[in-house]
CSV table of C-alpha atoms in Angstrom, one decimal:
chain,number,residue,atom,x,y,z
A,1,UNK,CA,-25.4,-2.3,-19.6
A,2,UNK,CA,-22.1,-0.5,-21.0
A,3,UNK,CA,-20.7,2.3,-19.1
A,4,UNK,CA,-20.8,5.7,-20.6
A,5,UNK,CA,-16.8,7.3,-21.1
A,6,UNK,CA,-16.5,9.9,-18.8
A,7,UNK,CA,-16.2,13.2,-20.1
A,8,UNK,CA,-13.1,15.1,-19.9
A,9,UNK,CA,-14.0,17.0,-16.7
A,10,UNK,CA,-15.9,13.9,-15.1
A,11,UNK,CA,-12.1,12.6,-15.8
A,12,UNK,CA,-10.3,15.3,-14.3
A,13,UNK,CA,-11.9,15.3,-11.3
A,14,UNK,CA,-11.6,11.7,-11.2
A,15,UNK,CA,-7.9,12.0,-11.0
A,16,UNK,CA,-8.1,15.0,-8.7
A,17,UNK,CA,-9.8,12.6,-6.5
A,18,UNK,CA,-8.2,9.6,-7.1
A,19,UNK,CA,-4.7,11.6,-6.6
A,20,UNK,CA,-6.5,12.6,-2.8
A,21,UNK,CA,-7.1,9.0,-1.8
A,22,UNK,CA,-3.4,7.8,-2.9
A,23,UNK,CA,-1.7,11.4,-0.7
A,24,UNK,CA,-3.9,10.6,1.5
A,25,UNK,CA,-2.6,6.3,2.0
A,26,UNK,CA,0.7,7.7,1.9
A,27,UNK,CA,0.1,10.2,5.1
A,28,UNK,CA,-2.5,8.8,7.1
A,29,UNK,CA,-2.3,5.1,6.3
A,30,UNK,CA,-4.7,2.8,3.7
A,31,UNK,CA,-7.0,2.4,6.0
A,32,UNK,CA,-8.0,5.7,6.6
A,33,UNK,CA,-7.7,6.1,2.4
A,34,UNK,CA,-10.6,3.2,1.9
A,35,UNK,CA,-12.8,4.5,4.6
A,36,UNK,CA,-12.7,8.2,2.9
A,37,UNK,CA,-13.3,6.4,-0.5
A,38,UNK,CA,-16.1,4.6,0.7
A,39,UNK,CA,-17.5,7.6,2.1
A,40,UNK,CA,-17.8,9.3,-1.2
A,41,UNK,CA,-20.6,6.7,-2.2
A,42,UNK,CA,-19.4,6.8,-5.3
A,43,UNK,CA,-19.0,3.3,-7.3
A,44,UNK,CA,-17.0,4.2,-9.8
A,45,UNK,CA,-14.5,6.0,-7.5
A,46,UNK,CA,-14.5,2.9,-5.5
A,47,UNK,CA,-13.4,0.8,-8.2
A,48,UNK,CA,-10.8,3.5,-9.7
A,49,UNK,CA,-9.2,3.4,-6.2
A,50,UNK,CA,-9.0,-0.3,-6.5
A,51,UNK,CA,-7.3,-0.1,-9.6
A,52,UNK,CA,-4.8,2.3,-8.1
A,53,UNK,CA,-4.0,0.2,-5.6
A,54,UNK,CA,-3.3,-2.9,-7.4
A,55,UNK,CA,-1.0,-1.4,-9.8
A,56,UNK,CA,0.2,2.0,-9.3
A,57,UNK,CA,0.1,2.3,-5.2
A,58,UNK,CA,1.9,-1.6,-5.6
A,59,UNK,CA,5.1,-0.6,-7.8
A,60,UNK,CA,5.3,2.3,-5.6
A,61,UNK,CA,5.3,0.4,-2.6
A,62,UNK,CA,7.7,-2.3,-4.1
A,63,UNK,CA,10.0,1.5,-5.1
A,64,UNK,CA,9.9,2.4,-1.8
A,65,UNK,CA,10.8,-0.6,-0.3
A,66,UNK,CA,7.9,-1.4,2.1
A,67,UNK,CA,7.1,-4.0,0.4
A,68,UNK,CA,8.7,-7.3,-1.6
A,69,UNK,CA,7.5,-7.9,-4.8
A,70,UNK,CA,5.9,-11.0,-5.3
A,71,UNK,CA,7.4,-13.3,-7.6
């Protein structure tokens, strides 16, 4: 079954909250970041964050230099 597009305020808060998780890795750690995104019961959150992760949240990391990239 396709997935509906999100409408523009669905997409908003999306980011809003998407933008929470990745503050909120940064200050209190990932771990603490994937438990409050698994709270939200929220599947499609879930698999936003997961996209963060692996590419935005990465380069930053790799930026930042706490972690190597991987070649």
């Amino acid at each position: 079954m396709p997935q509906q597009p999100l409408s523009e305020d669905a997409q908003k808060e999306l980011q809003e909250k998407l933008q929470h998780l990745v503050n909120l890795a940064f200050e209190q750690g990932l771990l603490t970041a994937i438990d409050q995104a698994r709270k939200a019961n929220d599947p499609y959150l879930l698999d936003a964050f997961h996209d963060v992760l692996t590419d935005k949240l990465y380069q930053e990391l790799i930026a930042q230099h706490k972690l190597e990239e991987l070649k």
